[in-house]
């Protein structure tokens, strides 16, 4: 389904937009969201401070910035689900992810803090996802760039997103020969 390329920005391919998911696809996507914190934690395990400060590709974010970006992104995702479930097709806000990666706390915050944040956030988010009905996954939000977007689409997007950033780190480790 995803086209794998040699583009270091997209180690697992780009996100292919889907409008709705089957029950089986939804279950797989929720499992991927559930597994994401442990997979990301394993991907960064044992890295040195210098390795955390290495860009995952030339001109790209450092591993440290990626580690802080994933919970930033998934907190926005969680809020999109909550807004989508409690309001009638609400307009949601995008956020300037490049600037969020440079706000004053990012350089000084231990990566462990963001890993713990990701654990707790996903624990709560997955409780929500597993409790949602198919009708609730069909609810929509208004995304300024994507237009009307179902929560199924959001689920598929964020299942991809966790794997996408984990692969940035694992592919860097592979290229650099880091054990
Ligand atoms: Ni991202």
GROMACS .gro file of C-alpha atoms and ligand atoms in nm:
model
  180
    1UNK     CA    1   0.000   0.000   0.000
    2UNK     CA    2   0.288   0.237   0.075
    3UNK     CA    3   0.551   0.290  -0.190
    4UNK     CA    4   0.891   0.249  -0.031
    5UNK     CA    5   1.153   0.477  -0.180
    6UNK     CA    6   1.512   0.564  -0.109
    7UNK     CA    7   1.406   0.914  -0.004
    8UNK     CA    8   1.537   0.941   0.355
    9UNK     CA    9   1.239   1.162   0.443
   10UNK     CA   10   0.999   0.874   0.378
   11UNK     CA   11   1.160   0.550   0.495
   12UNK     CA   12   0.822   0.368   0.497
   13UNK     CA   13   0.675   0.567   0.206
   14UNK     CA   14   0.435   0.858   0.212
   15UNK     CA   15   0.095   0.843   0.378
   16UNK     CA   16  -0.169   0.726   0.131
   17UNK     CA   17  -0.493   0.893   0.223
   18UNK     CA   18  -0.790   0.666   0.286
   19UNK     CA   19  -1.147   0.783   0.347
   20UNK     CA   20  -1.260   0.495   0.565
   21UNK     CA   21  -1.120   0.176   0.712
   22UNK     CA   22  -1.261  -0.175   0.737
   23UNK     CA   23  -1.297  -0.319   1.086
   24UNK     CA   24  -0.979  -0.523   1.029
   25UNK     CA   25  -0.782  -0.222   0.903
   26UNK     CA   26  -0.904  -0.019   1.198
   27UNK     CA   27  -0.793  -0.289   1.442
   28UNK     CA   28  -0.449  -0.306   1.277
   29UNK     CA   29  -0.413   0.072   1.288
   30UNK     CA   30  -0.512   0.087   1.657
   31UNK     CA   31  -0.257  -0.186   1.733
   32UNK     CA   32   0.008   0.025   1.556
   33UNK     CA   33  -0.086   0.330   1.764
   34UNK     CA   34  -0.072   0.112   2.077
   35UNK     CA   35   0.273  -0.023   1.987
   36UNK     CA   36   0.424   0.312   1.883
   37UNK     CA   37   0.562   0.429   2.221
   38UNK     CA   38   0.748   0.102   2.285
   39UNK     CA   39   0.878   0.087   1.928
   40UNK     CA   40   1.001   0.445   1.941
   41UNK     CA   41   1.158   0.389   2.284
   42UNK     CA   42   1.341   0.084   2.150
   43UNK     CA   43   1.458   0.280   1.843
   44UNK     CA   44   1.633   0.545   2.057
   45UNK     CA   45   1.752   0.312   2.333
   46UNK     CA   46   2.118   0.353   2.429
   47UNK     CA   47   2.192   0.649   2.202
   48UNK     CA   48   2.458   0.888   2.329
   49UNK     CA   49   2.395   1.264   2.362
   50UNK     CA   50   2.598   1.321   2.043
   51UNK     CA   51   2.388   1.063   1.860
   52UNK     CA   52   2.068   1.232   1.983
   53UNK     CA   53   2.201   1.556   1.835
   54UNK     CA   54   2.261   1.398   1.492
   55UNK     CA   55   2.014   1.491   1.215
   56UNK     CA   56   1.832   1.182   1.088
   57UNK     CA   57   1.909   1.312   0.739
   58UNK     CA   58   2.105   1.605   0.598
   59UNK     CA   59   1.915   1.922   0.686
   60UNK     CA   60   1.658   1.727   0.886
   61UNK     CA   61   1.560   1.721   1.250
   62UNK     CA   62   1.796   1.572   1.506
   63UNK     CA   63   1.691   1.248   1.674
   64UNK     CA   64   1.624   1.460   1.985
   65UNK     CA   65   1.389   1.689   1.790
   66UNK     CA   66   1.211   1.387   1.642
   67UNK     CA   67   1.167   1.244   1.994
   68UNK     CA   68   1.002   1.566   2.110
   69UNK     CA   69   0.803   1.608   1.787
   70UNK     CA   70   0.620   1.275   1.810
   71UNK     CA   71   0.432   1.358   2.135
   72UNK     CA   72   0.376   1.717   2.013
   73UNK     CA   73   0.211   1.576   1.702
   74UNK     CA   74   0.017   1.305   1.883
   75UNK     CA   75  -0.115   1.549   2.144
   76UNK     CA   76  -0.264   1.742   1.852
   77UNK     CA   77  -0.400   1.414   1.715
   78UNK     CA   78  -0.559   1.324   2.048
   79UNK     CA   79  -0.727   1.665   2.064
   80UNK     CA   80  -0.858   1.619   1.709
   81UNK     CA   81  -1.029   1.298   1.818
   82UNK     CA   82  -1.174   1.463   2.127
   83UNK     CA   83  -1.301   1.764   1.931
   84UNK     CA   84  -1.432   1.539   1.654
   85UNK     CA   85  -1.627   1.326   1.902
   86UNK     CA   86  -1.779   1.613   2.096
   87UNK     CA   87  -1.856   1.877   1.833
   88UNK     CA   88  -2.031   1.872   1.496
   89UNK     CA   89  -1.753   1.855   1.234
   90UNK     CA   90  -1.536   2.112   1.415
   91UNK     CA   91  -1.263   2.313   1.246
   92UNK     CA   92  -0.930   2.201   1.389
   93UNK     CA   93  -0.605   2.394   1.390
   94UNK     CA   94  -0.285   2.289   1.227
   95UNK     CA   95   0.036   2.374   1.407
   96UNK     CA   96   0.376   2.494   1.287
   97UNK     CA   97   0.567   2.174   1.352
   98UNK     CA   98   0.903   2.315   1.242
   99UNK     CA   99   0.869   2.599   1.491
  100UNK     CA  100   0.737   2.366   1.764
  101UNK     CA  101   1.064   2.170   1.725
  102UNK     CA  102   1.254   2.488   1.821
  103UNK     CA  103   1.055   2.627   2.116
  104UNK     CA  104   1.267   2.704   2.425
  105UNK     CA  105   1.219   2.377   2.615
  106UNK     CA  106   1.308   2.139   2.332
  107UNK     CA  107   1.687   2.145   2.356
  108UNK     CA  108   1.689   2.107   2.737
  109UNK     CA  109   1.408   1.856   2.793
  110UNK     CA  110   1.538   1.504   2.857
  111UNK     CA  111   1.420   1.264   2.586
  112UNK     CA  112   1.289   1.042   2.869
  113UNK     CA  113   1.029   1.307   2.949
  114UNK     CA  114   0.889   1.290   2.598
  115UNK     CA  115   0.901   0.908   2.600
  116UNK     CA  116   0.700   0.904   2.924
  117UNK     CA  117   0.459   1.160   2.780
  118UNK     CA  118   0.413   0.941   2.473
  119UNK     CA  119   0.346   0.634   2.692
  120UNK     CA  120   0.076   0.808   2.895
  121UNK     CA  121  -0.079   0.985   2.598
  122UNK     CA  122  -0.107   0.667   2.391
  123UNK     CA  123  -0.243   0.470   2.688
  124UNK     CA  124  -0.530   0.717   2.714
  125UNK     CA  125  -0.571   0.756   2.336
  126UNK     CA  126  -0.583   0.379   2.275
  127UNK     CA  127  -0.846   0.341   2.550
  128UNK     CA  128  -1.049   0.592   2.353
  129UNK     CA  129  -0.985   0.429   2.012
  130UNK     CA  130  -1.078   0.081   2.137
  131UNK     CA  131  -1.404   0.215   2.283
  132UNK     CA  132  -1.515   0.400   1.966
  133UNK     CA  133  -1.793   0.267   1.741
  134UNK     CA  134  -1.769   0.253   1.358
  135UNK     CA  135  -2.017   0.545   1.348
  136UNK     CA  136  -1.781   0.749   1.563
  137UNK     CA  137  -1.488   0.673   1.332
  138UNK     CA  138  -1.702   0.811   1.047
  139UNK     CA  139  -1.737   1.148   1.224
  140UNK     CA  140  -1.544   1.427   1.058
  141UNK     CA  141  -1.331   1.724   1.146
  142UNK     CA  142  -1.260   2.017   0.916
  143UNK     CA  143  -0.888   2.024   0.848
  144UNK     CA  144  -0.765   2.351   0.693
  145UNK     CA  145  -0.554   2.166   0.434
  146UNK     CA  146  -0.715   1.821   0.407
  147UNK     CA  147  -1.077   1.946   0.411
  148UNK     CA  148  -1.349   1.732   0.573
  149UNK     CA  149  -1.159   1.440   0.723
  150UNK     CA  150  -1.299   1.134   0.899
  151UNK     CA  151  -1.157   1.005   1.225
  152UNK     CA  152  -1.080   0.684   1.031
  153UNK     CA  153  -0.849   0.893   0.811
  154UNK     CA  154  -0.693   1.050   1.122
  155UNK     CA  155  -0.638   0.705   1.272
  156UNK     CA  156  -0.467   0.578   0.955
  157UNK     CA  157  -0.257   0.896   0.936
  158UNK     CA  158  -0.127   0.869   1.293
  159UNK     CA  159  -0.072   0.491   1.274
  160UNK     CA  160   0.152   0.576   0.977
  161UNK     CA  161   0.308   0.876   1.152
  162UNK     CA  162   0.445   0.682   1.451
  163UNK     CA  163   0.598   0.420   1.224
  164UNK     CA  164   0.733   0.693   0.993
  165UNK     CA  165   0.935   0.864   1.267
  166UNK     CA  166   1.047   0.539   1.430
  167UNK     CA  167   1.187   0.441   1.090
  168UNK     CA  168   1.376   0.774   1.070
  169UNK     CA  169   1.568   0.667   1.379
  170UNK     CA  170   1.610   0.298   1.293
  171UNK     CA  171   1.726   0.377   0.939
  172UNK     CA  172   1.977   0.633   1.073
  173UNK     CA  173   2.110   0.376   1.321
  174UNK     CA  174   2.146   0.131   1.036
  175UNK     CA  175   2.322   0.378   0.805
  176UNK     CA  176   2.559   0.493   1.081
  177UNK     CA  177   2.628   0.141   1.207
  178UNK     CA  178   2.516   0.242   1.558
  179UNK     CA  179   2.448  -0.057   1.779
  180LIG    NI1  180   0.590   1.413   1.192
   0.00000   0.00000   0.00000
